[in-house]
Short mmCIF file of C-alpha atoms in Angstrom, two decimals:
data_model
loop_
_atom_site.label_atom_id
_atom_site.label_comp_id
_atom_site.label_asym_id
_atom_site.label_seq_id
_atom_site.Cartn_x
_atom_site.Cartn_y
_atom_site.Cartn_z
CA MET A 1 273.12 196.40 29.45
CA SER A 2 269.77 197.46 30.88
CA ASP A 3 266.83 198.31 28.62
CA SER A 4 266.02 201.09 31.06
CA THR A 5 263.57 203.80 30.07
CA SER A 6 266.06 206.34 31.42
CA GLN A 7 268.05 206.04 28.19
CA GLY A 8 265.91 208.79 26.64
CA ALA A 9 266.90 211.25 29.37
CA PRO A 10 270.21 213.15 29.29
CA ALA A 11 273.15 211.31 30.80
CA LEU A 12 275.59 213.09 33.10
CA TYR A 13 278.35 210.47 33.35
CA GLY A 14 280.49 210.22 30.24
CA SER A 15 278.45 212.79 28.33
CA ASP A 16 280.10 214.87 25.63
CA VAL A 17 277.86 217.89 26.21
CA SER A 18 279.16 220.86 28.16
CA THR A 19 278.90 221.20 31.92
CA ASP A 20 276.63 224.21 31.46
CA GLU A 21 274.26 222.18 29.28
CA GLN A 22 274.25 219.39 31.86
CA ARG A 23 273.51 221.89 34.60
CA ASP A 24 270.61 223.34 32.63
CA ALA A 25 269.23 219.85 32.01
CA LEU A 26 269.54 218.99 35.70
CA THR A 27 267.84 222.11 37.03
CA GLY A 28 265.29 222.06 34.21
CA GLY A 29 263.92 218.70 35.30
CA GLU A 30 265.25 216.73 32.33
CA VAL A 31 267.41 214.43 34.47
CA PRO A 32 265.28 212.03 36.54
CA ILE A 33 266.68 211.29 40.01
CA ALA A 34 265.85 208.46 42.40
CA VAL A 35 266.56 208.77 46.12
CA TYR A 36 266.55 205.43 47.94
CA GLY A 37 265.64 205.69 51.64
CA LEU A 38 263.11 208.23 52.92
CA GLY A 39 263.95 208.25 56.62
CA LYS A 40 265.26 210.98 58.89
CA MET A 41 267.99 212.01 56.46
CA GLY A 42 266.63 210.60 53.21
CA LEU A 43 263.35 212.51 53.05
CA PRO A 44 264.99 215.92 53.62
CA LEU A 45 267.60 215.06 50.98
CA ALA A 46 264.98 213.90 48.47
CA SER A 47 262.95 217.04 49.11
CA VAL A 48 265.89 219.36 48.50
CA TYR A 49 266.83 217.46 45.33
CA ALA A 50 263.19 217.79 44.22
CA ASP A 51 263.14 221.50 45.00
CA VAL A 52 266.26 222.10 42.91
CA THR A 53 265.68 219.70 40.00
CA GLY A 54 261.93 219.18 39.88
CA ASN A 55 262.21 215.50 38.97
CA VAL A 56 262.72 213.12 41.92
CA THR A 57 261.26 209.75 42.81
CA GLY A 58 261.73 208.71 46.41
CA VAL A 59 261.96 205.01 47.25
CA ASP A 60 261.21 203.38 50.59
CA VAL A 61 260.36 199.84 51.65
CA ASP A 62 257.65 201.03 54.05
CA PRO A 63 254.29 201.41 52.26
CA ALA A 64 253.01 203.73 55.01
CA VAL A 65 255.93 206.10 54.42
CA VAL A 66 255.30 206.10 50.67
CA GLU A 67 251.58 206.68 51.19
CA SER A 68 252.15 209.66 53.50
CA ILE A 69 254.69 211.29 51.18
CA SER A 70 252.45 210.72 48.15
CA ALA A 71 249.79 212.67 50.04
CA GLY A 72 252.24 215.51 50.60
CA GLU A 73 252.73 214.65 54.25
CA ASN A 74 255.99 214.57 56.22
CA HIS A 75 256.44 211.62 58.59
CA ILE A 76 259.64 212.95 60.17
CA VAL A 77 259.17 214.78 63.48
CA GLY A 78 261.26 217.73 64.59
CA GLU A 79 262.63 218.99 61.26
CA PRO A 80 261.88 222.71 60.82
CA GLY A 81 260.52 223.55 57.38
CA LEU A 82 260.35 219.97 56.13
CA SER A 83 256.56 219.59 56.24
CA ASP A 84 256.06 222.72 54.14
CA LEU A 85 258.75 221.65 51.67
CA VAL A 86 257.37 218.13 51.24
CA GLU A 87 253.88 219.48 50.65
CA GLU A 88 255.16 222.02 48.12
CA VAL A 89 257.35 219.69 46.03
CA VAL A 90 254.69 216.96 45.95
CA ASP A 91 252.00 219.46 44.95
CA ARG A 92 254.03 220.68 41.98
CA GLY A 93 254.94 217.16 40.90
CA ALA A 94 258.62 217.50 41.70
CA LEU A 95 258.59 214.61 44.19
CA SER A 96 256.78 211.29 44.06
CA ALA A 97 257.27 208.14 46.11
CA THR A 98 257.19 204.40 45.52
CA THR A 99 258.12 201.11 47.12
CA GLU A 100 259.33 199.75 43.76
CA GLY A 101 263.06 200.39 43.77
CA SER A 102 263.86 198.65 40.50
CA THR A 103 261.10 200.55 38.69
CA ALA A 104 262.39 203.85 39.99
CA ALA A 105 265.90 202.84 38.97
CA ALA A 106 264.76 202.13 35.42
CA ASP A 107 263.47 205.69 35.11
CA ALA A 108 266.40 207.44 36.81
CA ARG A 109 269.68 208.83 35.53
CA VAL A 110 270.99 209.67 38.99
CA HIS A 111 270.63 207.23 41.90
CA VAL A 112 271.18 208.57 45.44
CA VAL A 113 271.33 205.96 48.20
CA ILE A 114 270.91 207.04 51.83
CA VAL A 115 269.95 204.02 53.93
CA PRO A 116 271.19 202.84 57.36
CA THR A 117 274.45 201.00 57.90
CA LEU A 118 274.66 199.55 61.40
CA VAL A 119 276.70 196.82 63.06
CA ASP A 120 275.74 193.28 63.96
CA GLU A 121 275.85 191.65 67.41
CA ASP A 122 279.62 191.23 67.03
CA SER A 123 280.06 194.94 66.18
CA LYS A 124 280.88 194.15 62.54
CA PRO A 125 279.49 196.51 59.87
CA ASP A 126 276.28 195.25 58.29
CA LEU A 127 276.01 196.31 54.61
CA SER A 128 272.95 194.17 53.87
CA VAL A 129 270.60 197.13 53.40
CA VAL A 130 273.04 198.95 51.11
CA GLU A 131 273.59 195.78 49.09
CA SER A 132 269.85 195.19 48.76
CA VAL A 133 269.29 198.70 47.44
CA MET A 134 272.21 198.39 45.02
CA ALA A 135 270.57 195.27 43.61
CA ASP A 136 267.47 197.37 42.84
CA VAL A 137 269.62 200.08 41.30
CA ALA A 138 271.46 197.53 39.15
CA ALA A 139 268.17 196.19 37.83
CA GLY A 140 267.49 199.54 36.16
CA LEU A 141 271.02 200.85 35.61
CA SER A 142 271.86 202.30 32.19
CA ALA A 143 275.08 203.43 30.58
CA GLY A 144 275.69 207.06 31.58
CA ASP A 145 273.95 206.77 34.97
CA GLN A 146 275.56 208.13 38.13
CA VAL A 147 275.23 206.36 41.51
CA ILE A 148 275.77 208.41 44.68
CA LEU A 149 276.17 206.75 48.07
CA GLU A 150 275.54 209.00 51.09
CA SER A 151 275.19 206.24 53.70
CA THR A 152 278.16 206.04 56.05
CA VAL A 153 280.11 202.89 55.21
CA PRO A 154 283.52 201.33 55.84
CA PRO A 155 286.20 202.79 53.55
CA ARG A 156 286.58 200.88 50.26
CA THR A 157 282.87 200.01 50.11
CA CYS A 158 282.28 201.90 46.85
CA ARG A 159 285.40 200.44 45.27
CA ASP A 160 285.14 196.85 46.50
CA VAL A 161 281.39 196.32 46.98
CA VAL A 162 279.19 198.88 45.24
CA ALA A 163 280.87 199.22 41.86
CA PRO A 164 281.51 195.47 41.33
CA THR A 165 277.95 194.62 42.42
CA LEU A 166 276.42 197.15 40.05
CA ALA A 167 278.53 195.94 37.14
CA ALA A 168 277.89 192.26 37.79
CA GLU A 169 274.14 192.58 38.28
CA SER A 170 273.46 195.15 35.55
CA GLY A 171 275.59 193.57 32.85
CA LEU A 172 277.27 196.91 32.18
CA ASP A 173 281.01 197.38 31.93
CA ARG A 174 282.41 199.14 34.97
CA GLU A 175 283.43 202.15 32.86
CA GLU A 176 279.87 202.75 31.62
CA PHE A 177 278.48 204.26 34.84
CA GLY A 178 279.68 206.49 37.66
CA VAL A 179 279.92 205.82 41.40
CA ALA A 180 280.76 208.43 44.02
CA PHE A 181 280.64 208.70 47.77
CA CYS A 182 279.21 211.98 49.05
CA PRO A 183 278.73 211.62 52.81
CA GLU A 184 275.75 213.16 54.52
CA ARG A 185 276.83 215.75 57.04
CA THR A 186 273.44 216.26 58.59
CA SER A 187 272.08 216.39 62.13
CA SER A 188 268.52 215.64 63.17
CA GLY A 189 266.62 218.84 63.84
CA ARG A 190 268.50 220.87 61.22
CA ALA A 191 268.52 218.62 58.16
CA LEU A 192 267.39 221.15 55.56
CA GLU A 193 269.85 223.76 56.77
CA ASP A 194 272.70 221.25 56.70
CA ILE A 195 271.87 219.81 53.27
CA ARG A 196 271.56 223.23 51.71
CA GLY A 197 275.00 224.29 52.78
CA ALA A 198 275.76 224.58 56.48
CA TYR A 199 279.05 222.76 55.85
CA PRO A 200 281.28 222.08 52.85
CA LYS A 201 280.18 219.02 50.87
CA ILE A 202 282.72 216.24 50.41
CA VAL A 203 282.63 214.31 47.12
CA GLY A 204 284.86 211.52 45.86
CA GLY A 205 284.35 209.18 42.91
CA ILE A 206 285.84 205.86 41.94
CA ASP A 207 287.16 207.68 38.86
CA ASP A 208 287.63 211.31 37.83
CA GLU A 209 284.41 211.44 35.83
CA SER A 210 282.38 210.17 38.80
CA THR A 211 283.89 212.94 40.93
CA ARG A 212 283.10 215.56 38.28
CA VAL A 213 279.44 214.54 38.10
CA ALA A 214 279.16 214.54 41.90
CA GLU A 215 280.60 218.07 41.99
CA LEU A 216 278.05 219.14 39.40
CA LEU A 217 275.13 217.64 41.33
CA TYR A 218 276.00 219.02 44.74
CA GLY A 219 277.05 222.35 43.31
CA GLU A 220 273.35 222.86 42.60
CA ILE A 221 272.11 221.40 45.90
CA SER A 222 274.50 223.17 48.27
CA SER A 223 275.37 226.84 48.64
CA ASN A 224 278.62 225.93 50.41
CA GLU A 225 281.97 224.84 49.05
CA ILE A 226 282.17 221.49 47.25
CA VAL A 227 285.36 219.68 48.30
CA PRO A 228 286.49 216.98 45.85
CA VAL A 229 288.91 214.44 47.33
CA ALA A 230 291.17 211.95 45.61
CA ASP A 231 288.71 209.09 45.41
CA ALA A 232 285.65 207.45 46.95
CA THR A 233 287.71 205.67 49.60
CA THR A 234 289.09 208.99 50.84
CA ALA A 235 285.57 210.43 50.99
CA GLU A 236 284.36 207.38 52.93
CA ALA A 237 287.26 207.78 55.36
CA VAL A 238 286.46 211.46 55.88
CA LYS A 239 282.99 210.63 57.23
CA VAL A 240 284.21 207.81 59.45
CA PHE A 241 287.11 209.93 60.75
CA GLU A 242 284.67 212.68 61.76
CA GLY A 243 282.71 210.25 63.93
CA VAL A 244 285.82 208.67 65.40
CA TYR A 245 287.17 212.09 66.35
CA ARG A 246 284.03 212.90 68.29
CA ASP A 247 283.94 209.51 70.01
CA VAL A 248 287.57 209.74 71.11
CA ASN A 249 287.18 213.35 72.23
CA ILE A 250 284.07 212.59 74.28
CA ALA A 251 285.86 209.63 75.86
CA LEU A 252 288.68 211.95 76.87
CA ALA A 253 286.20 214.39 78.41
CA ASN A 254 284.52 211.54 80.30
CA GLU A 255 287.85 210.36 81.64
CA LEU A 256 288.88 213.89 82.65
CA THR A 257 285.58 214.14 84.54
CA LYS A 258 286.65 211.36 86.88
CA HIS A 259 290.00 213.04 87.51
CA ALA A 260 288.23 216.33 88.19
CA GLU A 261 286.08 214.64 90.82
CA GLU A 262 289.21 213.52 92.67
CA LEU A 263 290.67 217.01 92.29
CA GLU A 264 287.39 218.49 93.58
CA ILE A 265 287.10 220.90 90.66
CA SER A 266 284.54 221.48 87.91
CA VAL A 267 285.71 219.78 84.75
CA LEU A 268 283.35 222.00 82.75
CA GLU A 269 285.06 225.13 84.03
CA ALA A 270 288.47 223.64 83.30
CA ILE A 271 287.41 222.56 79.79
CA GLU A 272 285.92 225.96 79.00
CA ALA A 273 289.11 227.68 80.08
CA ALA A 274 291.34 225.21 78.23
CA ASN A 275 289.35 225.72 75.04
CA THR A 276 290.29 229.40 74.96
CA GLN A 277 293.58 228.08 73.57
CA PRO A 278 292.92 227.71 69.81
CA PHE A 279 294.72 224.36 69.64
CA CYS A 280 292.40 222.82 72.25
CA ASP A 281 288.86 221.69 71.49
CA LEU A 282 287.74 219.42 74.33
CA HIS A 283 284.17 218.14 74.15
CA ILE A 284 281.67 217.88 77.01
CA PRO A 285 281.20 214.79 79.22
CA GLY A 286 277.84 213.17 79.65
CA ALA A 287 275.75 210.15 80.57
CA GLY A 288 276.69 208.29 77.41
CA VAL A 289 277.06 208.40 73.62
CA GLY A 290 274.07 207.24 71.61
CA GLY A 291 272.42 207.49 68.23
CA HIS A 292 272.98 205.79 64.90
CA CYS A 293 276.37 207.45 64.22
CA ILE A 294 279.13 207.85 66.80
CA PRO A 295 278.75 204.51 68.62
CA TYR A 296 279.00 202.61 65.34
CA TYR A 297 281.48 204.39 63.08
CA PRO A 298 284.67 203.40 64.96
CA HIS A 299 283.78 199.77 64.26
CA PHE A 300 283.91 200.52 60.52
CA LEU A 301 287.68 200.72 61.02
CA ILE A 302 288.23 198.50 64.07
CA GLN A 303 286.44 195.49 62.60
CA MET A 304 287.41 195.86 58.96
CA PHE A 305 291.14 196.53 58.94
CA ASN A 306 294.27 195.17 60.60
CA ALA A 307 295.83 198.46 61.68
CA ASP A 308 296.24 199.09 65.41
CA SER A 309 292.97 200.47 66.82
CA ARG A 310 293.72 200.55 70.56
CA LEU A 311 292.73 204.20 71.01
CA MET A 312 289.39 203.75 69.22
CA GLU A 313 288.69 200.53 71.10
CA LEU A 314 289.45 202.12 74.46
CA SER A 315 287.34 205.17 73.64
CA ARG A 316 284.39 202.93 72.79
CA GLU A 317 284.89 201.09 76.08
CA ILE A 318 285.01 204.33 78.09
CA ASN A 319 281.90 205.76 76.47
CA ASP A 320 280.03 202.48 76.77
CA THR A 321 280.62 202.51 80.54
CA MET A 322 279.11 205.95 81.10
CA PRO A 323 275.47 204.82 81.49
CA THR A 324 276.55 202.41 84.26
CA TYR A 325 278.71 205.13 85.80
CA THR A 326 275.70 207.47 85.77
CA ALA A 327 273.51 204.89 87.48
CA GLU A 328 276.24 204.24 90.06
CA LEU A 329 276.17 207.92 91.03
CA ALA A 330 272.52 207.47 91.98
CA LEU A 331 273.12 204.20 93.81
CA SER A 332 276.08 205.60 95.78
CA GLY A 333 274.03 208.69 96.62
CA LEU A 334 271.28 206.54 98.02
CA ALA A 335 273.79 204.50 100.04
CA LYS A 336 275.41 207.67 101.40
CA HIS A 337 272.08 208.61 102.93
CA GLY A 338 271.30 205.20 104.33
CA LYS A 339 268.94 203.99 101.64
CA GLU A 340 269.14 200.50 100.18
CA SER A 341 269.18 200.24 96.40
CA ALA A 342 266.63 197.44 96.52
CA GLY A 343 263.18 198.93 96.78
CA SER A 344 264.27 202.54 96.24
CA ASP A 345 262.12 204.47 93.78
CA VAL A 346 264.27 205.97 91.03
CA LEU A 347 262.99 208.21 88.21
CA VAL A 348 264.85 208.27 84.89
CA LEU A 349 264.24 211.40 82.83
CA GLY A 350 264.77 210.95 79.10
CA LEU A 351 264.90 207.83 76.93
CA THR A 352 265.95 209.13 73.51
CA TYR A 353 269.67 209.44 72.89
CA ARG A 354 269.39 213.17 72.23
CA ALA A 355 267.00 215.92 73.27
CA GLY A 356 264.20 216.62 70.83
CA VAL A 357 264.95 213.64 68.56
CA ASP A 358 262.93 210.42 68.58
CA GLU A 359 265.92 208.12 68.12
CA LEU A 360 266.63 205.25 70.49
CA ARG A 361 269.59 203.46 68.92
CA ALA A 362 272.35 202.98 71.47
CA THR A 363 270.57 205.31 73.88
CA PRO A 364 272.37 205.64 77.22
CA ALA A 365 269.02 205.39 79.01
CA MET A 366 268.98 201.65 78.41
CA GLY A 367 272.23 201.05 80.29
CA VAL A 368 271.13 203.35 83.11
CA ILE A 369 267.84 201.50 83.54
CA GLU A 370 269.48 198.07 83.37
CA ARG A 371 271.98 198.93 86.11
CA LEU A 372 269.38 200.49 88.40
CA ALA A 373 266.92 197.64 87.93
CA GLY A 374 269.73 195.13 88.36
CA ALA A 375 270.44 196.67 91.77
CA GLY A 376 266.82 196.10 92.77
CA ALA A 377 265.58 199.68 92.37
CA ASP A 378 262.00 200.32 91.32
CA VAL A 379 262.61 202.30 88.13
CA THR A 380 260.14 204.71 86.60
CA ALA A 381 261.00 206.31 83.24
CA VAL A 382 259.50 209.11 81.19
CA ASP A 383 260.13 210.72 77.82
CA PRO A 384 257.53 212.88 76.03
CA ILE A 385 259.42 212.63 72.72
CA THR A 386 258.97 208.91 72.07
CA ASP A 387 256.03 206.52 72.13
CA THR A 388 258.30 203.47 72.29
CA THR A 389 258.15 201.79 75.69
CA GLU A 390 258.64 198.05 75.29
CA PRO A 391 262.48 197.88 75.25
CA PHE A 392 262.70 199.94 78.42
CA GLU A 393 259.96 197.95 80.13
CA ASP A 394 261.83 194.79 79.21
CA ALA A 395 264.93 196.32 80.84
CA GLY A 396 263.04 196.82 84.10
CA ALA A 397 261.41 200.26 83.91
CA ASN A 398 257.82 201.33 84.28
CA VAL A 399 257.36 203.92 81.51
CA VAL A 400 254.78 206.55 82.38
CA SER A 401 253.54 209.96 81.25
CA LEU A 402 254.85 213.27 82.55
CA ASP A 403 251.54 213.82 84.33
CA ASP A 404 251.99 210.50 86.12
CA VAL A 405 255.50 211.54 87.14
CA ARG A 406 254.15 214.66 88.82
CA GLU A 407 251.86 212.49 90.92
CA GLY A 408 254.68 210.24 92.11
CA SER A 409 257.46 210.46 94.70
CA TYR A 410 261.01 209.22 94.39
CA ASP A 411 264.22 208.59 96.26
CA ALA A 412 266.40 209.53 93.29
CA VAL A 413 266.05 211.27 89.93
CA VAL A 414 268.49 210.61 87.08
CA LEU A 415 268.46 212.97 84.10
CA VAL A 416 269.75 211.16 81.00
CA THR A 417 268.31 213.34 78.24
CA ALA A 418 267.46 216.99 78.76
CA GLN A 419 264.11 217.19 76.99
CA GLU A 420 262.57 220.65 76.86
CA ALA A 421 259.43 219.45 78.62
CA PHE A 422 261.47 218.68 81.75
CA GLU A 423 262.24 222.37 82.25
CA ASP A 424 258.82 222.86 83.85
CA LEU A 425 259.15 219.84 86.12
CA GLU A 426 259.40 220.76 89.81
CA ILE A 427 261.99 218.18 90.75
CA PRO A 428 262.26 219.06 94.48
CA ALA A 429 258.53 218.39 94.78
CA LEU A 430 259.11 214.79 93.67
CA ALA A 431 261.07 213.85 96.80
CA ALA A 432 259.77 210.95 98.84
CA ASP A 433 261.82 212.34 101.74
CA ASP A 434 264.99 214.35 102.32
CA PRO A 435 267.33 214.29 100.64
CA LEU A 436 266.32 213.60 97.07
CA VAL A 437 269.32 212.25 95.16
CA VAL A 438 269.60 214.02 91.80
CA VAL A 439 272.04 212.84 89.13
CA ASP A 440 272.43 215.35 86.33
CA GLY A 441 273.77 213.54 83.26
CA ARG A 442 273.66 216.58 80.95
CA GLN A 443 274.52 219.60 83.11
CA ALA A 444 270.88 220.70 82.79
CA LEU A 445 269.89 220.80 86.47
CA THR A 446 272.72 222.87 87.89
CA GLU A 447 270.26 225.20 89.64
CA LEU A 448 269.59 222.34 92.07
CA GLN A 449 273.18 222.20 93.35
CA ASN A 450 272.41 224.30 96.41
CA GLU A 451 268.72 223.50 96.71
CA HIS A 452 267.61 222.49 100.21
CA GLY A 453 266.71 218.82 100.41
CA ILE A 454 268.67 217.89 97.26
CA TYR A 455 271.81 215.77 97.10
CA TYR A 456 273.15 216.74 93.69
CA ARG A 457 275.63 214.77 91.58
CA GLY A 458 276.40 216.12 88.15
CA ILE A 459 278.54 214.50 85.48
CA GLY A 460 281.20 217.10 84.82
CA ILE A 461 280.28 219.12 87.89
CA ASN A 462 281.87 218.59 91.28
CA ALA A 463 279.19 219.11 93.90
#
């Protein structure tokens, strides 16, 4: 058993005091909490925990992140209200930050882990970051502590990986501490709103007491309903199922787009009309599915279990082809007007996977650039949201500023991500000659459909 200094603080797991007394201790700052991972989702979560409980230590491996938070500064861009909240909770001593995970664990009674889980080059889930953090937690784990995992993981991770690891490395019996999975249901750009209760909060423990403590914790954090499920594995499946649903639905919309082209109709109009039926909820097609969530979560089932996954596998394949499909619309448009792909100047608008969010994981822009450059096009790319250029330059693009774009001329323009700054861009003025091929990957340039000198191709729009 750990000699952790947290033993003097009130325990939540296995305590014989009343729930009301535990709640008062939690909100009164008597229960120290450690939040491991201070990234896009972790810092907002740590800040809300600090605001509610007044006693949070945030842990991150990046010294620069810890230094900025310790100074009351928010390093996450594009999260309304987060800078003010970070400054406020740091100023009143409710939130501190450190790189020393095991030290924070020794002081904490509640351990909340929210670090990335990605896939390796073979699309298999990579739990190395989660496992590393759990080793730090185990080093300071005490009887009566509660461990919460918010990171999206393959189902059975809490049962088969987290709990056994904590027990083995802490020396505690499994029944002496709690483990629950409480998936984050948060989107970039609205993290505080989501954490505080935009959606019901799912909680599931590896035993009934773990679930009870998780309900208690998130009942104070969230204003929305707390939904306890049978166990941690069910809670893990809920989060993965949500991502799989979106991936499969988007794949269906992308496939329907190609049928709509042959039918010479607008798939968007058809989808909008179909969705007036309450049993239909078709998503919107686009240039590709990116980010750190949807492209990865299906693999948490496909790669880890033996059940038939043909639908998920096919959906991944369909969505992975959309960047190439988008680029092909530009190349076929050039060919239609007698222009060779080789040597044509093509502008790619948007590099981040989503508008307004500096996130490049699995961004469709990469596949678009690779296909265009592979066809011999001279590719220029721009995105005012990100400062990262090297991966796209390696793929064959010349990444420039928006001012530089306005000075250039192009044979084709491909919109991948509809950044707000592009709204003021006079696209017709960018034409090297008539017509300028415009590929609209996000239905954001529809006003150009009938513009003189524009050959418009929109994903989801027959033109």
